[in-house]
Short mmCIF file of C-alpha atoms and ligand atoms in Angstrom, two decimals:
data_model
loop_
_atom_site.label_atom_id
_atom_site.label_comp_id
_atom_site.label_asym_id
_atom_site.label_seq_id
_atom_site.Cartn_x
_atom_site.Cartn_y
_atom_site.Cartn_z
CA UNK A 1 116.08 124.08 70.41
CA UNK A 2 118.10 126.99 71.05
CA UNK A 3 117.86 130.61 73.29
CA UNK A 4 115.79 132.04 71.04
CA UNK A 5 113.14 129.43 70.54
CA UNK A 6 113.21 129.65 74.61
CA UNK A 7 112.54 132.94 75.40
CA UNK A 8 109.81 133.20 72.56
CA UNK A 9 108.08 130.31 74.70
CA UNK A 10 108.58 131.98 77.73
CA UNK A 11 107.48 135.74 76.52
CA UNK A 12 104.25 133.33 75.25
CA UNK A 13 103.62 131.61 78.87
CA UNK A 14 104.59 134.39 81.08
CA UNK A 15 102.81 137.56 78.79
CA UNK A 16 99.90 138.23 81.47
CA UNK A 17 97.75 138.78 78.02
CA UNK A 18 98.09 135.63 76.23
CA UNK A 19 96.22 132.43 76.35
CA UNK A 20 97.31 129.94 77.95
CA UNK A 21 99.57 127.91 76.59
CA UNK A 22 100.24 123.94 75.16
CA UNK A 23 102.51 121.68 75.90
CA UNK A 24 103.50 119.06 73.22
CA UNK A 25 102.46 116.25 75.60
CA UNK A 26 98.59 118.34 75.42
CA UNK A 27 98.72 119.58 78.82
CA UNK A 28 97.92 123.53 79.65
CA UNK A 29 99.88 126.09 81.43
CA UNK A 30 98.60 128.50 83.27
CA UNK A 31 100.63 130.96 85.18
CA UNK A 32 99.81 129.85 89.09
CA UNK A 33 96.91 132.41 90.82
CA UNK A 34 97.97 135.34 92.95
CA UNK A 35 96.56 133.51 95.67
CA UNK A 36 98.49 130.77 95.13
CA UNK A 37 101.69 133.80 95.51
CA UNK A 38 100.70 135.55 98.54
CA UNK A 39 100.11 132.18 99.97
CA UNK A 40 102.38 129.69 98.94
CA UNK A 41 104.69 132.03 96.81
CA UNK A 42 105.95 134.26 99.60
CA UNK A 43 107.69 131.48 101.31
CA UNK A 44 109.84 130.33 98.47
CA UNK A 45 112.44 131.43 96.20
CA UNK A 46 111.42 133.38 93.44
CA UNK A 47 112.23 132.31 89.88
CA UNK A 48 112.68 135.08 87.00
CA UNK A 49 109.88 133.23 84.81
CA UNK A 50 107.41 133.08 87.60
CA UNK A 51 105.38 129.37 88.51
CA UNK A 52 103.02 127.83 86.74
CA UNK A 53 100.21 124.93 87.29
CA UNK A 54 100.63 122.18 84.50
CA UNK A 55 97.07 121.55 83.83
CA UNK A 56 94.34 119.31 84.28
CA UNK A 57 96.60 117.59 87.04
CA UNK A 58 98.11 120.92 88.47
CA UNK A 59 101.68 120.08 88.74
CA UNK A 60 103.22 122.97 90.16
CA UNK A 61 106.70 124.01 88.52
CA UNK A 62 108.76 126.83 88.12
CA UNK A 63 107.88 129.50 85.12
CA UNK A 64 110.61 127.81 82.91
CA UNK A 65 109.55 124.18 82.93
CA UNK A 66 107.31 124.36 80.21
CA UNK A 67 110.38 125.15 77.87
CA UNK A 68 112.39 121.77 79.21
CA UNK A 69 109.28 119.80 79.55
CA UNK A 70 108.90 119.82 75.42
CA UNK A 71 112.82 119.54 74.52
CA UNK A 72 111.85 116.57 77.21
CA UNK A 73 109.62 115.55 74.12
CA UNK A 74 112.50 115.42 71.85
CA UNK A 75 114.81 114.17 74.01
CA UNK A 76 116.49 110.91 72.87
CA UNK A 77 115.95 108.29 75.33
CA UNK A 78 118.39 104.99 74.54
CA UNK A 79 117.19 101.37 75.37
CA UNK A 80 119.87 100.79 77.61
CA UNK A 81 119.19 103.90 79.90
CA UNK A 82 117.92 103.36 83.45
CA UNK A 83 115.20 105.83 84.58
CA UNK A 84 114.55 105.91 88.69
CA UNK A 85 111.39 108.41 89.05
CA UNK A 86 109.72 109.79 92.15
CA UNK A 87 107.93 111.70 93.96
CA UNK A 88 110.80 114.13 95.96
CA UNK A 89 112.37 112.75 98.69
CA UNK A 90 111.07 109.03 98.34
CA UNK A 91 114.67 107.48 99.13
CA UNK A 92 116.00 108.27 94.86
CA UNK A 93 119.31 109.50 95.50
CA UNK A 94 119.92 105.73 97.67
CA UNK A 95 118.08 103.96 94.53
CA UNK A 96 120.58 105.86 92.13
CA UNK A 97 123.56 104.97 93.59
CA UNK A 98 122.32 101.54 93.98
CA UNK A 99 121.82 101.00 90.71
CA UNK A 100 124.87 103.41 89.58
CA UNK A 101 127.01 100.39 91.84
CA UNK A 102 125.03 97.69 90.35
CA UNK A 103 125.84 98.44 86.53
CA UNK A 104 128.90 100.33 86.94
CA UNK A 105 130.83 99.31 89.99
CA UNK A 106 129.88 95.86 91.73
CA UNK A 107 133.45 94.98 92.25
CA UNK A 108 134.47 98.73 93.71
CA UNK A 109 137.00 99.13 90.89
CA UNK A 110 135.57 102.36 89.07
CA UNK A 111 137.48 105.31 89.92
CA UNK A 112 134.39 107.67 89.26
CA UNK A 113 132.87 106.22 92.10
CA UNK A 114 134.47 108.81 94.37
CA UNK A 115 132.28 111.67 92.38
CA UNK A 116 128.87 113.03 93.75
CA UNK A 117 125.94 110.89 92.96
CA UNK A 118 124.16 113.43 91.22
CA UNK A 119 127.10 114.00 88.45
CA UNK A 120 127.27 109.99 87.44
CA UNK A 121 123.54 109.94 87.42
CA UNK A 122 122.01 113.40 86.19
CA UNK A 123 118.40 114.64 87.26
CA UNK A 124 116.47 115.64 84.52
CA UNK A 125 113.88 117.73 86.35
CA UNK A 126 116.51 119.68 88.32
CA UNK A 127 117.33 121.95 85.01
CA UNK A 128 113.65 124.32 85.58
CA UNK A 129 115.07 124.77 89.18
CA UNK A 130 117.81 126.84 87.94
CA UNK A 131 115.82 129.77 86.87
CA UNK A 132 115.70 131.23 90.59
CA UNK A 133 116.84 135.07 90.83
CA UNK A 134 119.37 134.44 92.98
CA UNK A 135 121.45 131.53 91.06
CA UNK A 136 124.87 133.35 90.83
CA UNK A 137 124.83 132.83 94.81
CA UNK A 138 123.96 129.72 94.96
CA UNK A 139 127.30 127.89 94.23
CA UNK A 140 126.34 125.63 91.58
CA UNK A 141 129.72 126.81 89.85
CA UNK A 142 130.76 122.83 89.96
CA UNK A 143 127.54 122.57 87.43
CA UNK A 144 128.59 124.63 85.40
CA UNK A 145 132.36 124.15 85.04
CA UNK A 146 130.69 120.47 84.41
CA UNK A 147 128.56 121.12 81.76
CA UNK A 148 131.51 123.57 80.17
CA UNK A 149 133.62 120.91 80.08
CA UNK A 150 131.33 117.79 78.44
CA UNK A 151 129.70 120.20 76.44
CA UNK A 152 131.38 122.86 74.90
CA UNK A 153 129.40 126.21 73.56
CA UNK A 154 126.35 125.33 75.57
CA UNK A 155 124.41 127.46 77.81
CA UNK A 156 123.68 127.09 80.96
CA UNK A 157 120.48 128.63 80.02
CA UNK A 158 119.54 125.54 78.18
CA UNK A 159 119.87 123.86 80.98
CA UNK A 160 122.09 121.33 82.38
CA UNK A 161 120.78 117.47 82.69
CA UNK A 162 119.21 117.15 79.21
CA UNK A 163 122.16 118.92 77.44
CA UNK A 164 125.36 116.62 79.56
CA UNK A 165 122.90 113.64 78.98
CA UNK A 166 122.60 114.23 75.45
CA UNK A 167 126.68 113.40 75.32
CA UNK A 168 127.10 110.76 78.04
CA UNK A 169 127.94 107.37 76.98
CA UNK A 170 125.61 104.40 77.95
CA UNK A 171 124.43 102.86 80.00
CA UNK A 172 123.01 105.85 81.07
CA UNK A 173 121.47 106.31 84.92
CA UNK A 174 119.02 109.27 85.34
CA UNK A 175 116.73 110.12 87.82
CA UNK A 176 113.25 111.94 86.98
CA UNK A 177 110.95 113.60 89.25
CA UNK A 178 108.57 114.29 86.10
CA UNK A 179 104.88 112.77 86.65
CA UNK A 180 104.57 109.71 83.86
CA UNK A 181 102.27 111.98 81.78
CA UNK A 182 105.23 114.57 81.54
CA UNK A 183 107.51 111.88 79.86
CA UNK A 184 107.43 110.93 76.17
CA UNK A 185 105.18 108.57 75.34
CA UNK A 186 107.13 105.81 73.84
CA UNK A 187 109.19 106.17 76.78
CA UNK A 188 108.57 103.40 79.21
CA UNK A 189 108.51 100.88 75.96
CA UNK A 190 111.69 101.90 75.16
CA UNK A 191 113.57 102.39 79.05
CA UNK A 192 113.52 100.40 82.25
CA UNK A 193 112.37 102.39 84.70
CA UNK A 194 112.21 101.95 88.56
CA UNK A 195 109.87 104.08 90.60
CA UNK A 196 110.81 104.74 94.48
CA UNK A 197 107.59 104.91 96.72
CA UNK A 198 107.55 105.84 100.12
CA UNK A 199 105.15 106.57 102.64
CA UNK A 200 104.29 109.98 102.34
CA UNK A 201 104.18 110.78 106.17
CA UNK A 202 107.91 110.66 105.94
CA UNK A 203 108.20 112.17 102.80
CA UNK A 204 106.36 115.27 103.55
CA UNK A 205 108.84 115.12 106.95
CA UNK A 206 112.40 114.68 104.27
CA UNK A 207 110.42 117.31 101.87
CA UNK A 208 110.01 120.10 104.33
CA UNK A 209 113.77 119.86 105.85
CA UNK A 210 114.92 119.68 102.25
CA UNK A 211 113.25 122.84 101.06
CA UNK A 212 114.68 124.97 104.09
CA UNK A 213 118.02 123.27 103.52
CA UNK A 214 118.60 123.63 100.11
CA UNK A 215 119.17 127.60 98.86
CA UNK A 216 117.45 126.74 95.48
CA UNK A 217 114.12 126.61 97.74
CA UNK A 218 115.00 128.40 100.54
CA UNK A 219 111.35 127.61 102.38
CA UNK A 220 110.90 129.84 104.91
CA UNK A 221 106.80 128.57 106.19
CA UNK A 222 106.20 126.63 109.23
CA UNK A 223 106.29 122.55 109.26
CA UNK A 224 102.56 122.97 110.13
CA UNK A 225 101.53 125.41 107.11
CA UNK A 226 103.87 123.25 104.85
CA UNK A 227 101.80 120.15 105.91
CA UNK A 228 98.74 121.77 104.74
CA UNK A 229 99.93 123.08 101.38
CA UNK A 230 101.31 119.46 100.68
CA UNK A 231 98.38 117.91 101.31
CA UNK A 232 95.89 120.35 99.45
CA UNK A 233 98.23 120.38 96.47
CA UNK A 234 99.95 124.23 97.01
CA UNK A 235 103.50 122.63 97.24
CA UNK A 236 106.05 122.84 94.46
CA UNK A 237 106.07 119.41 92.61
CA UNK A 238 102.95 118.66 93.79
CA UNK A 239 99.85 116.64 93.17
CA UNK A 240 101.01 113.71 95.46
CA UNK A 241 98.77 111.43 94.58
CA UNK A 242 98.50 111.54 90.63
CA UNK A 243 102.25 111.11 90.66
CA UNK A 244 101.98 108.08 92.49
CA UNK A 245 99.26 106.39 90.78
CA UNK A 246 100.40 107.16 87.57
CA UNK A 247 103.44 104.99 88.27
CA UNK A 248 100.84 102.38 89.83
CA UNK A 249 98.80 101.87 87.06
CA UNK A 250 101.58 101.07 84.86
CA UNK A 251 102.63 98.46 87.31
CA UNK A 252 102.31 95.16 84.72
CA UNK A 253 104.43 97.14 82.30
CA UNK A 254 107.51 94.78 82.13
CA UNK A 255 109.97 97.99 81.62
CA UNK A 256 108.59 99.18 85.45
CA UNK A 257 109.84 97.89 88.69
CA UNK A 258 108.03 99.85 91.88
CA UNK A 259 110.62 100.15 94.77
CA UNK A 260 109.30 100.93 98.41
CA UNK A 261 111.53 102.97 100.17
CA UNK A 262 109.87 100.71 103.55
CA UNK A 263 110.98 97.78 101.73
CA UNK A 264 114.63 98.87 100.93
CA UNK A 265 115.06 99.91 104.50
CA UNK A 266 113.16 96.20 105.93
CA UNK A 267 115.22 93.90 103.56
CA UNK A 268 117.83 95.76 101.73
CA UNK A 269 119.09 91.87 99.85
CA UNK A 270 115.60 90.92 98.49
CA UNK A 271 115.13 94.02 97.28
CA UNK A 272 118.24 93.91 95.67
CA UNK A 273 117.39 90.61 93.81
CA UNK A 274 114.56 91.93 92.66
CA UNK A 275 116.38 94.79 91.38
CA UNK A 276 119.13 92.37 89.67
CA UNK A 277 116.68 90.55 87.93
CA UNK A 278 115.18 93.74 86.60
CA UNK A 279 117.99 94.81 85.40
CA UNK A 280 119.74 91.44 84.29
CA UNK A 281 123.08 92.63 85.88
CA UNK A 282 123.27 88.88 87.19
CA UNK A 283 125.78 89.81 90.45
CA UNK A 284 127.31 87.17 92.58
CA UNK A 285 127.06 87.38 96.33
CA UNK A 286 130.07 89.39 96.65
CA UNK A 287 129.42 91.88 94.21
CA UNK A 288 125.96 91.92 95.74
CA UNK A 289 127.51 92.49 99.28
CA UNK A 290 129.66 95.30 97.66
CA UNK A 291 126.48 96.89 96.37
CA UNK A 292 124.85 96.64 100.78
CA UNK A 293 127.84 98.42 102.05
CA UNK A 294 128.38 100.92 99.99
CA UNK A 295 124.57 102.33 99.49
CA UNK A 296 124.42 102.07 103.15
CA UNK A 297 123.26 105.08 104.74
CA UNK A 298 126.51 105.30 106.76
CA UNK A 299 128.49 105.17 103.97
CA UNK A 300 126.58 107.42 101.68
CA UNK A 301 126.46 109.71 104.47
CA UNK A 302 130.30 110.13 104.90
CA UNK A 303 131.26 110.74 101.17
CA UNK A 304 129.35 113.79 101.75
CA UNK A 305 126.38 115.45 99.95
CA UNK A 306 125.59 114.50 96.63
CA UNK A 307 126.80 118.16 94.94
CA UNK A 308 129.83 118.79 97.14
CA UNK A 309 129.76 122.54 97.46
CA UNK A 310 128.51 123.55 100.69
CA UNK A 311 127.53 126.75 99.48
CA UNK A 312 124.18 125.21 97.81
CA UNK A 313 123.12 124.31 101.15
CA UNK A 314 121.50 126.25 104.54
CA UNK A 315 124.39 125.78 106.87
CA UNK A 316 122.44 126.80 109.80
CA UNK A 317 119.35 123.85 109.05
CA UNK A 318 122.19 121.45 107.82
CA UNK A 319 124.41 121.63 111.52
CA UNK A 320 120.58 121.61 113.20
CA UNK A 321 118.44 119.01 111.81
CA UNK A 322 120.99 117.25 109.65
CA UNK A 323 122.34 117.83 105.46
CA UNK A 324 121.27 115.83 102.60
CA UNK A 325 121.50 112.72 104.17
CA UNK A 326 119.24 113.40 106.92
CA UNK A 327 117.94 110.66 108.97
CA UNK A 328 117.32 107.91 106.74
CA UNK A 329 114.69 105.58 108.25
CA UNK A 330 111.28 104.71 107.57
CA UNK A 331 108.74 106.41 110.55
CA UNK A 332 110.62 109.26 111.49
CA UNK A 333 106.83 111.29 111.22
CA UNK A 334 106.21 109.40 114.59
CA UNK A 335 108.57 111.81 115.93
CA UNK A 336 107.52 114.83 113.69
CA UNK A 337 103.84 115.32 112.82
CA UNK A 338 101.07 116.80 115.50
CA UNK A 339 98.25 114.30 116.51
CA UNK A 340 96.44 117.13 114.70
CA UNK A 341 98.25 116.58 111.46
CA UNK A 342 98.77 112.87 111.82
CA UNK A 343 95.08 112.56 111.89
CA UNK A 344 94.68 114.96 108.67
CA UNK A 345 97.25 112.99 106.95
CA UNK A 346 95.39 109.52 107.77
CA UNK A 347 91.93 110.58 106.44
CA UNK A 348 94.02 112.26 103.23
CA UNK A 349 95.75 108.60 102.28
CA UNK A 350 93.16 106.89 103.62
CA UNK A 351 90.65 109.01 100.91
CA UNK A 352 93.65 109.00 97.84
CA UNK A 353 95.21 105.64 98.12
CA UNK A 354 93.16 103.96 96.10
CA UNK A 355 94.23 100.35 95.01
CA UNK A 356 97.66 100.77 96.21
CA UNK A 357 97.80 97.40 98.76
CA UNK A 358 99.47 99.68 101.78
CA UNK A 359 98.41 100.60 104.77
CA UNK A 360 100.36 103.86 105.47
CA UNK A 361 98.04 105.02 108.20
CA UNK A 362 98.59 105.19 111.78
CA UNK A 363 99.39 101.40 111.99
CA UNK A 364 103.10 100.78 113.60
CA UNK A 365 104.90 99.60 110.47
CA UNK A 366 104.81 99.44 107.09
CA UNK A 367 102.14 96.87 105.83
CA UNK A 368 101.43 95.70 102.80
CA UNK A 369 98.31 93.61 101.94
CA UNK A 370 99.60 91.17 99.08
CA UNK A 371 103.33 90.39 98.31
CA UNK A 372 105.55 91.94 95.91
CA UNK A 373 103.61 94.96 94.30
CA UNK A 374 104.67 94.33 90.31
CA UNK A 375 105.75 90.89 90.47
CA UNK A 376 101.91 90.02 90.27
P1 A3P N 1 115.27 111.63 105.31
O1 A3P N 1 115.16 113.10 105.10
O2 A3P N 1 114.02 111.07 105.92
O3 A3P N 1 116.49 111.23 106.04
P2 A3P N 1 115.63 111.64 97.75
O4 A3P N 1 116.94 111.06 97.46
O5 A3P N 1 114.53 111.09 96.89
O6 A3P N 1 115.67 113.11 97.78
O7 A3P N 1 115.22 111.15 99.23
C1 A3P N 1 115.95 111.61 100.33
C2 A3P N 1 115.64 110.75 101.55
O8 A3P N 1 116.29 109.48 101.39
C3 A3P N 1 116.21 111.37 102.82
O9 A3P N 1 115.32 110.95 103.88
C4 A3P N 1 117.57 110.69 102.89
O10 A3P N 1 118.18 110.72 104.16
C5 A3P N 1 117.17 109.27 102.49
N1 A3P N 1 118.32 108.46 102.07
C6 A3P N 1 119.31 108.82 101.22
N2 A3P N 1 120.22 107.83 101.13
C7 A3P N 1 119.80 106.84 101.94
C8 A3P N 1 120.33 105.55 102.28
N3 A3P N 1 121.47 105.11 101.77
N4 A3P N 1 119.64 104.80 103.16
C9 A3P N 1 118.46 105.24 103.69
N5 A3P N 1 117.91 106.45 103.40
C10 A3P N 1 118.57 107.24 102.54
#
């Protein structure tokens, strides 16, 4: 699909007088209400193509997405690619490298190891963030001189992921922050993918620090208002909830292994058996102690963000409250979140969880009410 094929789709989506519009996976865009952008809006960066609500669910992306959600469509996913999807800031940048060092460098031999995270292992859903006003002063120059260089004649306009994934050898390692409905439907029968849950108390905590920190969002609302917009579904990338329990209803699907972020942090080894079994990578004790220390948060932590260019980032919120590698522990919302909010938040899982077997209320620790969630 090339520029002009884009900007006829986005003239279509973003023309105040025209219908709204389909995507090839069925779902409707709508451009998002101008409620929604004295609200919600105002605090964010703008994008040149405006936002828009994926409908019925009501994902909430930037104006662009609807062009790179159907080249998604026709996007040629290989059986030996390895898809980690989540909700943001469920722990996926830790599963990616773990994985990366799992099929790529369990004996600490590969000399790309030393590159950021997010260049070995490309995110498909961070192309529609691109479209903000301000990109030129963002520093994603890196990302580009990348995407020059694997693929020659392309446009940054087209985006970056889909276009460098398009020419990167296998076994590829992507990440996804998509809903399941968003993705191709053959897609899961074809990939292994691994979904990263995490209790969203300390997601919405990792989510509103990344937002201010990051210039791509530059959030500028309180942690209190952001709360509220998360939970009622205002919040870029939202629904919660649907995203989750599309994953969980595919649970039995062989091709899906469901990661708790809680579990990683509990009992980093099991999990990591698990994950070797999954993904038939068959490691030996050392390689599997290679794989602990370096995915440990210390050690992710000192190689440095995961795009190493400083300018992407708030300097003020990263010397403050920490960079991309924040915190990293499970309950940190303990320390965050009102009684006010906490109580909001309980009655909000308590009323959307479902049949996932957690308890993510107010109880101390992570609970879960049966064993391993898709080894059933
Ligand atoms: P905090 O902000 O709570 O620290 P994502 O990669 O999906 O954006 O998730 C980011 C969250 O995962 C951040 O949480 C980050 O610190 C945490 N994280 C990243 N690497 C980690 C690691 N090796 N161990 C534990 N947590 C990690």
């Amino acid at each position: 699909m090339g520029r002009s094929s884009r900007s006829v789709w986005l003239k279509a989506v973003t023309d105040k007088n025209s219908m709204s519009r389909k995507l090839l996976t069925g779902q409707v865009v709508e451009e998002v209400s101008e409620e929604w952008k004295e609200s919600v809006g105002k605090d964010l960066q703008q994008y040149k193509q405006g936002v828009v609500r994926i409908l019925p669910e009501g994902w909430i992306y930037p104006g662009v997405s609807p062009f790179f959600l159907d080249k998604l469509q026709q996007f040629q996913f290989r059986t030996e690619d390895v898809v980690i999807m989540g909700y943001p800031k469920c722990g996926s940048t830790w599963v990616q490298e773990t994985v990366w060092t799992m099929m790529n460098n369990p004996d600490l031999t590969n000399p790309h190891a030393e590159e950021g995270i997010w260049y070995r292992s490309l995110e498909i859903s961070m192309d529609m963030l691109m479209d903000v006003v301000n990109f030129d002063e963002l520093g994603m120059e890196p990302m580009i001189e990348t995407l020059g260089k694997m693929c020659p004649g392309k446009s940054k306009e087209d985006g970056f992921a889909l276009q460098m994934l398009e020419v990167l050898p296998g076994p590829r390692i992507m990440k996804c922050h998509y809903a399941f409905e968003l993705m191709p439907p053959d897609f899961l029968d074809k990939n292994k993918v691994i979904y990263v849950l995490r209790n969203p108390k300390d997601t919405v905590v990792s989510f509103y620090h990344y937002l201010r920190l990051v210039r791509l969002y530059d959030y500028k609302g309180s942690f209190e208002k952001f709360v509220k917009e998360f939970i009622n579904d205002q919040m870029l990338f939202g629904p919660y909830w649907p995203h989750v329990h599309q994953a969980w209803t595919r649970r039995s699907h062989p091709n899906l292994h469901i990661i708790f972020y809680e579990d990683l942090k509990a009992d980093f080894m099991t999990q990591l058996h698990l994950l070797d079994k999954f993904l038939g990578t068959n490691l030996d004790t050392q390689q599997m102690q290679n794989v602990q220390h370096i995915t440990a948060f210390t050690s992710m932590k000192s190689k440095g963000a995961p795009v190493n260019d400083t300018a992407c980032f708030n300097q003020s919120v990263s010397e403050k409250e920490g960079g991309f590698f924040r915190k990293g522990v499970a309950g940190d919302w303990k320390n965050t979140l009102s009684p006010e909010l906490n109580q909001e938040m309980d009655k909000w899982i308590k009323d959307n969880i479902g049949d996932i077997p957690i308890k993510w209320g107010d109880d101390e620790k992570h609970q879960k009410t049966h064993g391993n969630t898709n080894r059933k």
